[in-house]
Amino acid sequence: EAQVTQNPRYLITVTGKKLTVTCSQNMNHEYMSWYRQDPGLGLRQIYYSMNVEVTDKGDVPEGYKVSRKEKRNFPLILESPSPNQTSLYFCASSGLGVNTEAFFGQGTRLTVV
Amino acid sequence: DAKTTQPNSMESNEEEPVHLPCNHSTISGTDYIHWYRQLPSQGPEYVIHGLTSNVNNRMASLAIAEDRKSSTLILHRATLRDAAVYYCILRGLGFEAGNNRKLIWGLGTSLAVNP
């Protein structure tokens, strides 16, 4: 079954404690990205990657890091989380064509206290 | 980035057709029109996409205006499971932004389906 798997689904952490949200896809997709979803703001792209070792900033990259060492994995790293990073996060993958379907993970609800 | 405009909310009755409109007057010639939906507590899921011609799949139909400045997602017979937020999105090659093929999200239309 084609899927994007994110972990964890829920996470409560304290300010400044480094955390990683994992994302894995099984469709051999080149394009992967991270979004955050906040009430009234919709989904905003954090980072994206068009292939292994190729990553770039999206619209709201501050406070986040990513890596793409393998094609299937695209972890999101918060080196020093702050309360304004409390949000719902989604990982997505697709082919590079703009006429391709994107697949999304189930989301990670992060709370930073 | 080309933007889309959708009504905030719509309501339908079960087993009736639903027409969800979307305006995208600044669409460029290479932008595809995508529709996604987000069920409560879930990630977005793909519904349908098209470029110029009308499209049908097992979930829905997409009607695209001749000038491509608007489109309509058609759910032929709404079910309770179709209650979700529906997003109309343009996806282009992103030449102005490092070829980032991102999905540009608005706030979508929240569809309520009455039994």
PDB file of C-alpha atoms in Angstrom:
ATOM      1  CA  GLU A   1       0.000   0.000   0.000  1.00  0.00           C
ATOM      2  CA  ALA A   2       1.295   3.438  -0.975  1.00  0.00           C
ATOM      3  CA  GLN A   3       1.821   5.471   2.140  1.00  0.00           C
ATOM      4  CA  VAL A   4       3.676   8.200   3.969  1.00  0.00           C
ATOM      5  CA  THR A   5       4.436   7.351   7.573  1.00  0.00           C
ATOM      6  CA  GLN A   6       5.094  10.005  10.183  1.00  0.00           C
ATOM      7  CA  ASN A   7       6.128   9.471  13.756  1.00  0.00           C
ATOM      8  CA  PRO A   8       5.214  10.337  16.398  1.00  0.00           C
ATOM      9  CA  ARG A   9       1.540  11.254  15.976  1.00  0.00           C
ATOM     10  CA  TYR A  10       1.510  13.307  19.143  1.00  0.00           C
ATOM     11  CA  LEU A  11       4.373  14.957  20.986  1.00  0.00           C
ATOM     12  CA  ILE A  12       4.547  17.272  23.972  1.00  0.00           C
ATOM     13  CA  THR A  13       7.965  18.698  24.709  1.00  0.00           C
ATOM     14  CA  VAL A  14       9.634  21.537  26.564  1.00  0.00           C
ATOM     15  CA  THR A  15      11.227  24.626  25.122  1.00  0.00           C
ATOM     16  CA  GLY A  16      14.767  24.014  23.921  1.00  0.00           C
ATOM     17  CA  LYS A  17      14.745  20.224  23.892  1.00  0.00           C
ATOM     18  CA  LYS A  18      15.814  18.985  20.474  1.00  0.00           C
ATOM     19  CA  LEU A  19      13.370  16.713  18.692  1.00  0.00           C
ATOM     20  CA  THR A  20      13.024  14.905  15.386  1.00  0.00           C
ATOM     21  CA  VAL A  21       9.843  13.996  13.553  1.00  0.00           C
ATOM     22  CA  THR A  22      10.411  11.159  11.132  1.00  0.00           C
ATOM     23  CA  CYS A  23       8.833  10.754   7.703  1.00  0.00           C
ATOM     24  CA  SER A  24       9.144   7.797   5.392  1.00  0.00           C
ATOM     25  CA  GLN A  25       7.518   7.015   2.030  1.00  0.00           C
ATOM     26  CA  ASN A  26       7.391   3.750   0.099  1.00  0.00           C
ATOM     27  CA  MET A  27       6.637   5.083  -3.392  1.00  0.00           C
ATOM     28  CA  ASN A  28      10.166   5.977  -4.557  1.00  0.00           C
ATOM     29  CA  HIS A  29       9.102   9.606  -4.857  1.00  0.00           C
ATOM     30  CA  GLU A  30      11.702  12.246  -5.585  1.00  0.00           C
ATOM     31  CA  TYR A  31       9.801  15.205  -4.086  1.00  0.00           C
ATOM     32  CA  MET A  32       9.187  15.400  -0.354  1.00  0.00           C
ATOM     33  CA  SER A  33       8.125  18.324   1.788  1.00  0.00           C
ATOM     34  CA  TRP A  34       7.051  19.372   5.245  1.00  0.00           C
ATOM     35  CA  TYR A  35       4.063  21.596   6.008  1.00  0.00           C
ATOM     36  CA  ARG A  36       2.698  23.074   9.173  1.00  0.00           C
ATOM     37  CA  GLN A  37      -0.994  23.753   9.625  1.00  0.00           C
ATOM     38  CA  ASP A  38      -2.244  26.491  11.921  1.00  0.00           C
ATOM     39  CA  PRO A  39      -5.814  27.774  12.401  1.00  0.00           C
ATOM     40  CA  GLY A  40      -6.600  30.624  10.041  1.00  0.00           C
ATOM     41  CA  LEU A  41      -3.319  30.223   8.170  1.00  0.00           C
ATOM     42  CA  GLY A  42      -3.800  26.963   6.327  1.00  0.00           C
ATOM     43  CA  LEU A  43      -0.893  24.747   5.337  1.00  0.00           C
ATOM     44  CA  ARG A  44       2.442  26.423   4.856  1.00  0.00           C
ATOM     45  CA  GLN A  45       5.524  24.748   3.458  1.00  0.00           C
ATOM     46  CA  ILE A  46       8.555  24.542   5.752  1.00  0.00           C
ATOM     47  CA  TYR A  47      11.168  22.739   3.660  1.00  0.00           C
ATOM     48  CA  TYR A  48      11.214  20.630   0.563  1.00  0.00           C
ATOM     49  CA  SER A  49      13.536  18.228  -1.197  1.00  0.00           C
ATOM     50  CA  MET A  50      13.674  17.281  -4.852  1.00  0.00           C
ATOM     51  CA  ASN A  51      16.072  14.390  -4.404  1.00  0.00           C
ATOM     52  CA  VAL A  52      18.666  12.852  -2.130  1.00  0.00           C
ATOM     53  CA  GLU A  53      20.975  15.505  -0.672  1.00  0.00           C
ATOM     54  CA  VAL A  54      18.910  18.279  -2.326  1.00  0.00           C
ATOM     55  CA  THR A  55      16.875  20.339   0.132  1.00  0.00           C
ATOM     56  CA  ASP A  56      15.645  23.909   0.146  1.00  0.00           C
ATOM     57  CA  LYS A  57      13.636  26.325   2.220  1.00  0.00           C
ATOM     58  CA  GLY A  58       9.923  26.716   1.831  1.00  0.00           C
ATOM     59  CA  ASP A  59       7.872  29.625   3.139  1.00  0.00           C
ATOM     60  CA  VAL A  60       8.454  29.248   6.897  1.00  0.00           C
ATOM     61  CA  PRO A  61      11.838  27.538   7.453  1.00  0.00           C
ATOM     62  CA  GLU A  62      13.019  29.446  10.540  1.00  0.00           C
ATOM     63  CA  GLY A  63      13.711  27.153  13.484  1.00  0.00           C
ATOM     64  CA  TYR A  64      13.647  23.945  11.433  1.00  0.00           C
ATOM     65  CA  LYS A  65      16.184  21.700   9.731  1.00  0.00           C
ATOM     66  CA  VAL A  66      15.787  18.764   7.399  1.00  0.00           C
ATOM     67  CA  SER A  67      17.982  16.143   5.807  1.00  0.00           C
ATOM     68  CA  ARG A  68      17.583  13.779   2.866  1.00  0.00           C
ATOM     69  CA  LYS A  69      20.236  11.104   3.127  1.00  0.00           C
ATOM     70  CA  GLU A  70      18.025   8.417   1.627  1.00  0.00           C
ATOM     71  CA  LYS A  71      15.264   8.792  -0.919  1.00  0.00           C
ATOM     72  CA  ARG A  72      12.567   7.360   1.328  1.00  0.00           C
ATOM     73  CA  ASN A  73      13.265   9.370   4.497  1.00  0.00           C
ATOM     74  CA  PHE A  74      12.890  13.073   5.179  1.00  0.00           C
ATOM     75  CA  PRO A  75      13.123  13.880   8.897  1.00  0.00           C
ATOM     76  CA  LEU A  76      12.174  17.262  10.333  1.00  0.00           C
ATOM     77  CA  ILE A  77      14.473  18.493  13.087  1.00  0.00           C
ATOM     78  CA  LEU A  78      13.704  21.160  15.647  1.00  0.00           C
ATOM     79  CA  GLU A  79      17.052  21.950  17.290  1.00  0.00           C
ATOM     80  CA  SER A  80      15.605  24.246  19.952  1.00  0.00           C
ATOM     81  CA  PRO A  81      11.810  24.165  19.871  1.00  0.00           C
ATOM     82  CA  SER A  82       9.853  27.189  20.996  1.00  0.00           C
ATOM     83  CA  PRO A  83       6.156  27.588  21.851  1.00  0.00           C
ATOM     84  CA  ASN A  84       5.460  29.273  18.498  1.00  0.00           C
ATOM     85  CA  GLN A  85       6.313  25.963  16.842  1.00  0.00           C
ATOM     86  CA  THR A  86       3.300  24.357  18.459  1.00  0.00           C
ATOM     87  CA  SER A  87       1.379  23.196  15.413  1.00  0.00           C
ATOM     88  CA  LEU A  88       0.129  20.282  13.324  1.00  0.00           C
ATOM     89  CA  TYR A  89       2.820  19.023  10.962  1.00  0.00           C
ATOM     90  CA  PHE A  90       2.409  17.057   7.748  1.00  0.00           C
ATOM     91  CA  CYS A  91       4.951  15.321   5.589  1.00  0.00           C
ATOM     92  CA  ALA A  92       4.131  14.841   1.904  1.00  0.00           C
ATOM     93  CA  SER A  93       5.693  13.102  -1.066  1.00  0.00           C
ATOM     94  CA  SER A  94       5.064  13.061  -4.798  1.00  0.00           C
ATOM     95  CA  GLY A  95       6.744  12.699  -8.113  1.00  0.00           C
ATOM     96  CA  LEU A  96       8.432  15.747  -9.616  1.00  0.00           C
ATOM     97  CA  GLY A  97       5.726  16.335 -12.231  1.00  0.00           C
ATOM     98  CA  VAL A  98       3.167  19.010 -11.377  1.00  0.00           C
ATOM     99  CA  ASN A  99       0.471  16.657 -12.603  1.00  0.00           C
ATOM    100  CA  THR A 100       1.271  14.032  -9.997  1.00  0.00           C
ATOM    101  CA  GLU A 101      -0.652  13.177  -6.873  1.00  0.00           C
ATOM    102  CA  ALA A 102       0.818  14.093  -3.500  1.00  0.00           C
ATOM    103  CA  PHE A 103       0.517  11.716  -0.583  1.00  0.00           C
ATOM    104  CA  PHE A 104       0.382  12.991   2.981  1.00  0.00           C
ATOM    105  CA  GLY A 105       1.197  11.488   6.317  1.00  0.00           C
ATOM    106  CA  GLN A 106      -1.347  11.372   9.110  1.00  0.00           C
ATOM    107  CA  GLY A 107       0.179  14.351  10.852  1.00  0.00           C
ATOM    108  CA  THR A 108       2.137  15.065  14.006  1.00  0.00           C
ATOM    109  CA  ARG A 109       0.516  17.211  16.673  1.00  0.00           C
ATOM    110  CA  LEU A 110       3.370  19.011  18.420  1.00  0.00           C
ATOM    111  CA  THR A 111       2.981  21.017  21.595  1.00  0.00           C
ATOM    112  CA  VAL A 112       5.942  22.973  22.961  1.00  0.00           C
ATOM    113  CA  VAL A 113       5.526  24.214  26.531  1.00  0.00           C
TER     114      VAL A 113
ATOM    115  CA  ASP B   1       2.282  32.471  -6.418  1.00  0.00           C
ATOM    116  CA  ALA B   2      -1.054  32.077  -8.104  1.00  0.00           C
ATOM    117  CA  LYS B   3      -3.909  32.063  -5.618  1.00  0.00           C
ATOM    118  CA  THR B   4      -7.328  30.481  -5.465  1.00  0.00           C
ATOM    119  CA  THR B   5     -10.567  31.732  -3.943  1.00  0.00           C
ATOM    120  CA  GLN B   6     -13.190  29.417  -2.473  1.00  0.00           C
ATOM    121  CA  PRO B   7     -16.289  29.917  -0.326  1.00  0.00           C
ATOM    122  CA  ASN B   8     -15.600  29.361   3.352  1.00  0.00           C
ATOM    123  CA  SER B   9     -18.343  26.813   3.811  1.00  0.00           C
ATOM    124  CA  MET B  10     -21.073  24.927   2.011  1.00  0.00           C
ATOM    125  CA  GLU B  11     -23.794  22.540   3.012  1.00  0.00           C
ATOM    126  CA  SER B  12     -25.365  19.611   1.241  1.00  0.00           C
ATOM    127  CA  ASN B  13     -27.809  16.805   1.877  1.00  0.00           C
ATOM    128  CA  GLU B  14     -26.792  13.185   1.711  1.00  0.00           C
ATOM    129  CA  GLU B  15     -27.114  11.558  -1.721  1.00  0.00           C
ATOM    130  CA  GLU B  16     -27.438  14.909  -3.478  1.00  0.00           C
ATOM    131  CA  PRO B  17     -24.833  16.338  -5.871  1.00  0.00           C
ATOM    132  CA  VAL B  18     -22.443  18.977  -4.597  1.00  0.00           C
ATOM    133  CA  HIS B  19     -20.736  21.614  -6.709  1.00  0.00           C
ATOM    134  CA  LEU B  20     -17.717  23.230  -5.048  1.00  0.00           C
ATOM    135  CA  PRO B  21     -16.521  26.333  -6.912  1.00  0.00           C
ATOM    136  CA  CYS B  22     -13.022  27.769  -7.133  1.00  0.00           C
ATOM    137  CA  ASN B  23     -11.745  30.934  -8.763  1.00  0.00           C
ATOM    138  CA  HIS B  24      -8.164  31.190  -9.968  1.00  0.00           C
ATOM    139  CA  SER B  25      -8.026  34.233 -12.217  1.00  0.00           C
ATOM    140  CA  THR B  26      -4.192  34.509 -12.124  1.00  0.00           C
ATOM    141  CA  ILE B  27      -3.545  30.944 -13.240  1.00  0.00           C
ATOM    142  CA  SER B  28      -0.631  30.534 -15.639  1.00  0.00           C
ATOM    143  CA  GLY B  29      -0.619  28.323 -18.692  1.00  0.00           C
ATOM    144  CA  THR B  30       1.445  25.591 -17.054  1.00  0.00           C
ATOM    145  CA  ASP B  31      -0.406  25.416 -13.716  1.00  0.00           C
ATOM    146  CA  TYR B  32      -2.379  22.301 -12.988  1.00  0.00           C
ATOM    147  CA  ILE B  33      -5.563  22.585 -10.918  1.00  0.00           C
ATOM    148  CA  HIS B  34      -5.553  20.138  -8.033  1.00  0.00           C
ATOM    149  CA  TRP B  35      -8.213  19.346  -5.466  1.00  0.00           C
ATOM    150  CA  TYR B  36      -7.466  17.811  -2.115  1.00  0.00           C
ATOM    151  CA  ARG B  37      -9.658  17.232   0.878  1.00  0.00           C
ATOM    152  CA  GLN B  38      -8.947  16.905   4.556  1.00  0.00           C
ATOM    153  CA  LEU B  39     -11.189  14.798   6.719  1.00  0.00           C
ATOM    154  CA  PRO B  40     -11.278  15.595  10.443  1.00  0.00           C
ATOM    155  CA  SER B  41      -8.066  14.590  12.227  1.00  0.00           C
ATOM    156  CA  GLN B  42      -6.445  13.307   9.051  1.00  0.00           C
ATOM    157  CA  GLY B  43      -3.857  14.402   6.537  1.00  0.00           C
ATOM    158  CA  PRO B  44      -4.968  15.879   3.214  1.00  0.00           C
ATOM    159  CA  GLU B  45      -5.853  13.380   0.530  1.00  0.00           C
ATOM    160  CA  TYR B  46      -5.810  13.787  -3.224  1.00  0.00           C
ATOM    161  CA  VAL B  47      -9.154  14.044  -5.001  1.00  0.00           C
ATOM    162  CA  ILE B  48      -8.546  14.993  -8.620  1.00  0.00           C
ATOM    163  CA  HIS B  49      -6.517  17.249 -10.899  1.00  0.00           C
ATOM    164  CA  GLY B  50      -6.676  18.649 -14.414  1.00  0.00           C
ATOM    165  CA  LEU B  51      -5.128  21.111 -16.838  1.00  0.00           C
ATOM    166  CA  THR B  52      -7.708  22.136 -19.434  1.00  0.00           C
ATOM    167  CA  SER B  53     -10.204  19.362 -20.045  1.00  0.00           C
ATOM    168  CA  ASN B  54     -12.856  18.118 -17.658  1.00  0.00           C
ATOM    169  CA  VAL B  55     -11.755  15.085 -15.649  1.00  0.00           C
ATOM    170  CA  ASN B  56     -13.581  12.222 -13.989  1.00  0.00           C
ATOM    171  CA  ASN B  57     -12.402   9.649 -11.506  1.00  0.00           C
ATOM    172  CA  ARG B  58     -13.992   7.345  -8.972  1.00  0.00           C
ATOM    173  CA  MET B  59     -14.205  10.087  -6.347  1.00  0.00           C
ATOM    174  CA  ALA B  60     -15.373  13.132  -8.266  1.00  0.00           C
ATOM    175  CA  SER B  61     -15.471  15.155 -11.463  1.00  0.00           C
ATOM    176  CA  LEU B  62     -13.602  18.338 -12.230  1.00  0.00           C
ATOM    177  CA  ALA B  63     -15.105  20.888 -14.572  1.00  0.00           C
ATOM    178  CA  ILE B  64     -12.659  23.525 -15.821  1.00  0.00           C
ATOM    179  CA  ALA B  65     -13.824  26.740 -17.442  1.00  0.00           C
ATOM    180  CA  GLU B  66     -12.702  27.370 -20.998  1.00  0.00           C
ATOM    181  CA  ASP B  67     -10.562  30.345 -19.922  1.00  0.00           C
ATOM    182  CA  ARG B  68      -9.238  28.270 -16.954  1.00  0.00           C
ATOM    183  CA  LYS B  69      -9.981  31.081 -14.528  1.00  0.00           C
ATOM    184  CA  SER B  70     -12.371  28.959 -12.535  1.00  0.00           C
ATOM    185  CA  SER B  71     -13.171  25.330 -11.867  1.00  0.00           C
ATOM    186  CA  THR B  72     -15.800  23.273 -10.063  1.00  0.00           C
ATOM    187  CA  LEU B  73     -15.378  20.068  -8.135  1.00  0.00           C
ATOM    188  CA  ILE B  74     -18.458  17.884  -8.448  1.00  0.00           C
ATOM    189  CA  LEU B  75     -19.344  15.182  -5.958  1.00  0.00           C
ATOM    190  CA  HIS B  76     -22.118  13.297  -7.679  1.00  0.00           C
ATOM    191  CA  ARG B  77     -23.791  11.872  -4.585  1.00  0.00           C
ATOM    192  CA  ALA B  78     -22.602  13.257  -1.279  1.00  0.00           C
ATOM    193  CA  THR B  79     -22.212  10.868   1.621  1.00  0.00           C
ATOM    194  CA  LEU B  80     -21.590  11.613   5.274  1.00  0.00           C
ATOM    195  CA  ARG B  81     -17.991  10.549   4.716  1.00  0.00           C
ATOM    196  CA  ASP B  82     -17.567  13.424   2.260  1.00  0.00           C
ATOM    197  CA  ALA B  83     -17.810  15.993   5.074  1.00  0.00           C
ATOM    198  CA  ALA B  84     -14.371  17.592   4.951  1.00  0.00           C
ATOM    199  CA  VAL B  85     -12.450  20.719   4.022  1.00  0.00           C
ATOM    200  CA  TYR B  86     -11.895  20.832   0.262  1.00  0.00           C
ATOM    201  CA  TYR B  87      -8.894  22.662  -1.111  1.00  0.00           C
ATOM    202  CA  CYS B  88      -8.497  23.961  -4.642  1.00  0.00           C
ATOM    203  CA  ILE B  89      -4.797  24.312  -5.392  1.00  0.00           C
ATOM    204  CA  LEU B  90      -2.684  25.388  -8.324  1.00  0.00           C
ATOM    205  CA  ARG B  91       0.549  23.507  -8.814  1.00  0.00           C
ATOM    206  CA  GLY B  92       3.112  24.910 -11.186  1.00  0.00           C
ATOM    207  CA  LEU B  93       6.726  24.379 -11.999  1.00  0.00           C
ATOM    208  CA  GLY B  94       7.724  27.195  -9.675  1.00  0.00           C
ATOM    209  CA  PHE B  95      10.366  28.667 -11.954  1.00  0.00           C
ATOM    210  CA  GLU B  96      10.392  31.816  -9.822  1.00  0.00           C
ATOM    211  CA  ALA B  97      11.193  29.826  -6.699  1.00  0.00           C
ATOM    212  CA  GLY B  98      13.906  27.343  -7.554  1.00  0.00           C
ATOM    213  CA  ASN B  99      11.511  25.011  -9.358  1.00  0.00           C
ATOM    214  CA  ASN B 100       9.730  24.298  -6.098  1.00  0.00           C
ATOM    215  CA  ARG B 101       6.671  22.352  -7.126  1.00  0.00           C
ATOM    216  CA  LYS B 102       4.849  23.153  -3.946  1.00  0.00           C
ATOM    217  CA  LEU B 103       1.146  23.035  -3.350  1.00  0.00           C
ATOM    218  CA  ILE B 104      -0.109  26.492  -2.422  1.00  0.00           C
ATOM    219  CA  TRP B 105      -2.912  26.125   0.080  1.00  0.00           C
ATOM    220  CA  GLY B 106      -5.772  28.487   0.777  1.00  0.00           C
ATOM    221  CA  LEU B 107      -8.250  27.962   3.599  1.00  0.00           C
ATOM    222  CA  GLY B 108     -10.553  25.748   1.555  1.00  0.00           C
ATOM    223  CA  THR B 109     -14.289  25.134   1.707  1.00  0.00           C
ATOM    224  CA  SER B 110     -15.680  23.318   4.711  1.00  0.00           C
ATOM    225  CA  LEU B 111     -18.403  20.994   3.430  1.00  0.00           C
ATOM    226  CA  ALA B 112     -21.117  19.821   5.800  1.00  0.00           C
ATOM    227  CA  VAL B 113     -23.311  16.906   4.706  1.00  0.00           C
ATOM    228  CA  ASN B 114     -26.711  16.543   6.337  1.00  0.00           C
ATOM    229  CA  PRO B 115     -28.247  13.072   6.783  1.00  0.00           C
TER     230      PRO B 115
END
